[in-house]
XYZ file of N, CA and C in Angstrom:
345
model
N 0.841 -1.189 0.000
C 0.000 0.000 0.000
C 0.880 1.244 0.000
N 2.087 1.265 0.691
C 2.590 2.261 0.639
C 3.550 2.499 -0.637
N 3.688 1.660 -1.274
C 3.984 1.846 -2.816
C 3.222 2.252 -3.151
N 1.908 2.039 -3.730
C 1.154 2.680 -4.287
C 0.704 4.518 -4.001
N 1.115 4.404 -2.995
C 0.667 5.737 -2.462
C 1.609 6.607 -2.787
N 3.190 6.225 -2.931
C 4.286 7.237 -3.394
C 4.115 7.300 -5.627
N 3.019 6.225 -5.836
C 3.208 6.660 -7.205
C 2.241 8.027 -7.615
N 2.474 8.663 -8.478
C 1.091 9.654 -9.295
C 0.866 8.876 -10.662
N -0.004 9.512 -10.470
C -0.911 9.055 -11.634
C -1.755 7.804 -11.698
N -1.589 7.015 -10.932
C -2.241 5.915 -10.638
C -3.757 6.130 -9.828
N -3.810 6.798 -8.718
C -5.100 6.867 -8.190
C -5.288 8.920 -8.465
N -6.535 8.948 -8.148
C -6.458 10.588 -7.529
C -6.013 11.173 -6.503
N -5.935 10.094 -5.266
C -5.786 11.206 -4.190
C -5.172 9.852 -3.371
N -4.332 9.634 -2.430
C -3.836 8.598 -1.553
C -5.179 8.260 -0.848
N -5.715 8.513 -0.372
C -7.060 7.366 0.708
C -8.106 6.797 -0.676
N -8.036 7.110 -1.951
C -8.377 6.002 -2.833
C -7.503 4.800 -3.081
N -6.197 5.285 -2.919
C -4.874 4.171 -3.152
C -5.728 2.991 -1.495
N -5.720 3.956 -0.880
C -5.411 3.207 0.654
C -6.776 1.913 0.794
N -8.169 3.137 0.173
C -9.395 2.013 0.303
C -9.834 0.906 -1.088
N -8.667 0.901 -2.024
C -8.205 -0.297 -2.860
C -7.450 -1.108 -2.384
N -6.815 -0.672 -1.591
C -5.702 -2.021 -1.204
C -4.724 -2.033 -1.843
N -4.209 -0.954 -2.524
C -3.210 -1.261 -3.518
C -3.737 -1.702 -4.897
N -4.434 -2.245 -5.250
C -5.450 -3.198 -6.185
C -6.504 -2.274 -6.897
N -5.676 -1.185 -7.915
C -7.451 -0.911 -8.611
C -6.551 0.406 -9.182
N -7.425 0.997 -9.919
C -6.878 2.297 -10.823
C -8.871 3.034 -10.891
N -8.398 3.979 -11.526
C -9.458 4.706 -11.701
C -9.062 5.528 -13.488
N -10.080 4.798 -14.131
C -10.214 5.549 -15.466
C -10.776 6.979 -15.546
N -10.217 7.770 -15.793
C -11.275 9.166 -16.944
C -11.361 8.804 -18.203
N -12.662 9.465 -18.704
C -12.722 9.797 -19.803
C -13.814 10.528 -20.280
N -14.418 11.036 -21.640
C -14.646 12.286 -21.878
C -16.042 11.848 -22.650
N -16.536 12.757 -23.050
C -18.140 11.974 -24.128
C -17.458 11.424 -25.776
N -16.185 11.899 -25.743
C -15.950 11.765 -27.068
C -15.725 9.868 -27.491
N -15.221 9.063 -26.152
C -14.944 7.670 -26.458
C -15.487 6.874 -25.398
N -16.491 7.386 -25.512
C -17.577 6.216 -24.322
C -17.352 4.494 -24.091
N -16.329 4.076 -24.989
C -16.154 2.808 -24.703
C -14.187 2.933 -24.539
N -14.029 3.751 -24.191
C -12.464 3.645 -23.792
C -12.657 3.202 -22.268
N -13.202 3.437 -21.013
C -13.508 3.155 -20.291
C -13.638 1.766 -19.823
N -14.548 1.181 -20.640
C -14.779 -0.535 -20.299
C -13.696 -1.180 -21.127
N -12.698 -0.781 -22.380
C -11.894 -1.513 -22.545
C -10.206 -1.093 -22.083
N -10.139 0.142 -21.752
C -9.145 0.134 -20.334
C -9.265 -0.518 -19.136
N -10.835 -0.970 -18.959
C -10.853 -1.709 -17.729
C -10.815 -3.406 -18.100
N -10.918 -3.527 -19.006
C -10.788 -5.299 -19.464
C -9.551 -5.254 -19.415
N -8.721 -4.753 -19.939
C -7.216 -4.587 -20.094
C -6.527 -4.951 -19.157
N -6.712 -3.489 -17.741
C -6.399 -3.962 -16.741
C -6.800 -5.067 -15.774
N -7.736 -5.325 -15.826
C -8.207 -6.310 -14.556
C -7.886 -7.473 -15.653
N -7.441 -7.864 -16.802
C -6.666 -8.976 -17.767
C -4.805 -9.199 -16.567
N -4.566 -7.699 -17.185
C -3.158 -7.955 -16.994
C -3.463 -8.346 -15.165
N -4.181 -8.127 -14.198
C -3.876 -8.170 -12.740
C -4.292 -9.827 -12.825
N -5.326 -10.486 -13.168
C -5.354 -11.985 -13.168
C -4.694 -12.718 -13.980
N -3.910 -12.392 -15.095
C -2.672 -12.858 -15.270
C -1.394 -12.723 -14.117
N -1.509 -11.342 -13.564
C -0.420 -11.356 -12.643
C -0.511 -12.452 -11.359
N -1.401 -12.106 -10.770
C -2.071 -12.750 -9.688
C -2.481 -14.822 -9.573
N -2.624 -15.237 -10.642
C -3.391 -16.565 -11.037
C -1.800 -17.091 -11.773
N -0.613 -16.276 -12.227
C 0.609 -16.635 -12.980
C -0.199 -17.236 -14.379
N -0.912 -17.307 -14.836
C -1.063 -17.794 -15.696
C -1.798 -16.509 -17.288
N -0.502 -16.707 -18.215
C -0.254 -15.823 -19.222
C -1.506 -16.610 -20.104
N -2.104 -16.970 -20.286
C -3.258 -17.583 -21.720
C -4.600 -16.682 -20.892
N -4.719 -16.164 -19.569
C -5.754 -15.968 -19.207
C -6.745 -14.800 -19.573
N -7.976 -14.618 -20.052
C -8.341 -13.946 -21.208
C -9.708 -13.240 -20.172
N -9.334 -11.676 -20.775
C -10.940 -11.064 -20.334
C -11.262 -10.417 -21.723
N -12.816 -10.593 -21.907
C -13.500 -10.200 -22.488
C -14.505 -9.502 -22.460
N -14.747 -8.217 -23.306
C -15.339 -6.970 -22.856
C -16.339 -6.831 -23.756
N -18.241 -6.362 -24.006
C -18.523 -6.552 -24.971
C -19.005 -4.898 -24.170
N -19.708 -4.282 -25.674
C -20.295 -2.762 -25.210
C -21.700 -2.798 -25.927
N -22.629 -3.066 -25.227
C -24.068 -2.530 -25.196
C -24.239 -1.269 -25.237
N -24.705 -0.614 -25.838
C -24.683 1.117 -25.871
C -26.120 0.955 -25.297
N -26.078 1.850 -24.154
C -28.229 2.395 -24.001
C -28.182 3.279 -24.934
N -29.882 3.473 -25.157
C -30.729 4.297 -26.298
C -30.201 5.988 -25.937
N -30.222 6.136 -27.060
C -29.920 7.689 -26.837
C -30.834 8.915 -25.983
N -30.316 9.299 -25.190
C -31.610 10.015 -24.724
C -31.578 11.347 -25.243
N -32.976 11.831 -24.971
C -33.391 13.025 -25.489
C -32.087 14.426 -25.377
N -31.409 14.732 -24.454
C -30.515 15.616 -24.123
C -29.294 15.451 -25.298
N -29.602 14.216 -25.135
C -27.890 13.482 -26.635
C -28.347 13.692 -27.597
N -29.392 13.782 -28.001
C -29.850 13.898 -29.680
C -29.747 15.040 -29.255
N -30.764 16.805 -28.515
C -30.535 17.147 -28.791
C -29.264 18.583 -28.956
N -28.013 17.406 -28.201
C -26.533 17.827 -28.277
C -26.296 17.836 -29.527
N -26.732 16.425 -30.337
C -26.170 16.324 -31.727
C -26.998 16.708 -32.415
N -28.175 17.061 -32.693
C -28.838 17.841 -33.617
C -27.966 19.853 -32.911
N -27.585 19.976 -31.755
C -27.151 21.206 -32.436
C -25.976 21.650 -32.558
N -25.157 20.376 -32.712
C -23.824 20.452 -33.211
C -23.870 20.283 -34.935
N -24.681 19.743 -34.947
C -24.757 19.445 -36.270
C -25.688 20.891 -36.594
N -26.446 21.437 -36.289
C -26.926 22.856 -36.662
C -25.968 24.061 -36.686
N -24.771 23.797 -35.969
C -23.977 24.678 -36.150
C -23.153 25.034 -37.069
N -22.738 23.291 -37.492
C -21.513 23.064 -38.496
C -22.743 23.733 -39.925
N -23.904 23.626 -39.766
C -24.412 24.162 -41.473
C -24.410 25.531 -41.208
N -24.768 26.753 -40.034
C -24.513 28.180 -39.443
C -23.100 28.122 -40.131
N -22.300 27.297 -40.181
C -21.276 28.158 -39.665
C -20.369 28.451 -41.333
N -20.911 26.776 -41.801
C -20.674 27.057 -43.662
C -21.317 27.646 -44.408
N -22.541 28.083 -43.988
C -23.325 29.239 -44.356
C -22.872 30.808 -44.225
N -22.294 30.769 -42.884
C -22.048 31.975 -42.443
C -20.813 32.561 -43.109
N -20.045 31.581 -43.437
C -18.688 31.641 -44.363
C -18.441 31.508 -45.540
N -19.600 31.422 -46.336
C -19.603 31.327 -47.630
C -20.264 33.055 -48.172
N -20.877 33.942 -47.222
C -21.023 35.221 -47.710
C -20.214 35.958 -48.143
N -19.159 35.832 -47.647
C -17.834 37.064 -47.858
C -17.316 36.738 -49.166
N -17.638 35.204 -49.879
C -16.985 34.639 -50.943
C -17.537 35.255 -52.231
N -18.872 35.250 -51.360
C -20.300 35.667 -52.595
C -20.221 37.048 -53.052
N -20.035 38.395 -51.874
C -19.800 39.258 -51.834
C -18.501 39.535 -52.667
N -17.460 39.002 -52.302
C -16.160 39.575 -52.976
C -16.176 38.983 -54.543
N -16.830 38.072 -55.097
C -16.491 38.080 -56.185
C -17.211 38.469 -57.227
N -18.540 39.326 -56.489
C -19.048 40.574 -56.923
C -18.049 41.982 -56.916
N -17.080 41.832 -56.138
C -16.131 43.122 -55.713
C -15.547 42.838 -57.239
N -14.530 41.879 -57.160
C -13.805 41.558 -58.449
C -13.966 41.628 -59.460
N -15.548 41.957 -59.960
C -16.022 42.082 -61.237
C -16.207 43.815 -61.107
N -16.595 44.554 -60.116
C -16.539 45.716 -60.015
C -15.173 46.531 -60.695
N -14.432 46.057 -59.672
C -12.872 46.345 -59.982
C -12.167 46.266 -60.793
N -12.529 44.713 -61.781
C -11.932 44.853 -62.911
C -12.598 45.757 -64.136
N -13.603 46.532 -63.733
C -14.518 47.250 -64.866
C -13.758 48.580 -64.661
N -13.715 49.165 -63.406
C -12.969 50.272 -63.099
C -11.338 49.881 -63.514
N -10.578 48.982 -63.463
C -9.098 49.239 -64.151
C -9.352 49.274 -65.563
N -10.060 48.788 -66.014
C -10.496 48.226 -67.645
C -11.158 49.541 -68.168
N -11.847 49.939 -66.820
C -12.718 51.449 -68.016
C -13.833 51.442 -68.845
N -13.683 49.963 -68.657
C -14.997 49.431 -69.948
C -16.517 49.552 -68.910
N -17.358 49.719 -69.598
C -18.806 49.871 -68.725
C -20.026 48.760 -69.802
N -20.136 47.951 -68.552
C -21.014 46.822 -69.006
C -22.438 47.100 -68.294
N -23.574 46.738 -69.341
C -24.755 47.228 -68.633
C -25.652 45.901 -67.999
């Protein structure tokens, strides 16, 4: 236990080290990889019953059931996805505009007057 407690990065805070026993980690992770979580944790609790049992063939297997999307998640992704069309919309004016400029401009160096 008191190894564990002189490492970082392994737990958050020493009295999580202390009420594992030495024995356990704690994953983060973010909305972006919702299944990094359960297969960092197959991983590890693989490699600790290989350590523990000595025996290297010993296999964990992780499967991921996703629950149904709920209402708040759709509508996260309906307005992420409303933004990305705002935002190629919003950036395609200046294109529209200026190459109305360019036809201006080249009439004024040119001199020529088109009706």
């Amino acid at each position: 236990i008191k190894s564990c407690a002189n490492k970082t990065g392994s737990y958050m805070a020493v009295d999580q080290c202390l009420s594992f026993g030495g024995i356990g980690y704690i994953v983060n992770y973010n909305f972006t990889s919702l299944h990094a979580s359960l297969l960092y944790q197959a991983t590890a609790d693989e490699a600790l019953m290989r350590l523990y049992l000595e025996d290297s063939d010993y296999k964990v297997s992780a499967t991921v059931w996703p629950l149904p999307i709920t209402k708040a998640e759709e509508k996260y992704t309906l307005a992420s996805n409303s933004f990305a069309a705002w935002f190629l919309l919003v950036l395609s004016f200046p294109f529209i505009a200026g190459s109305f400029a360019i036809f201006i401009v080249s009439e004024r160096e040119s001199k020529a007057k088109h009706l």
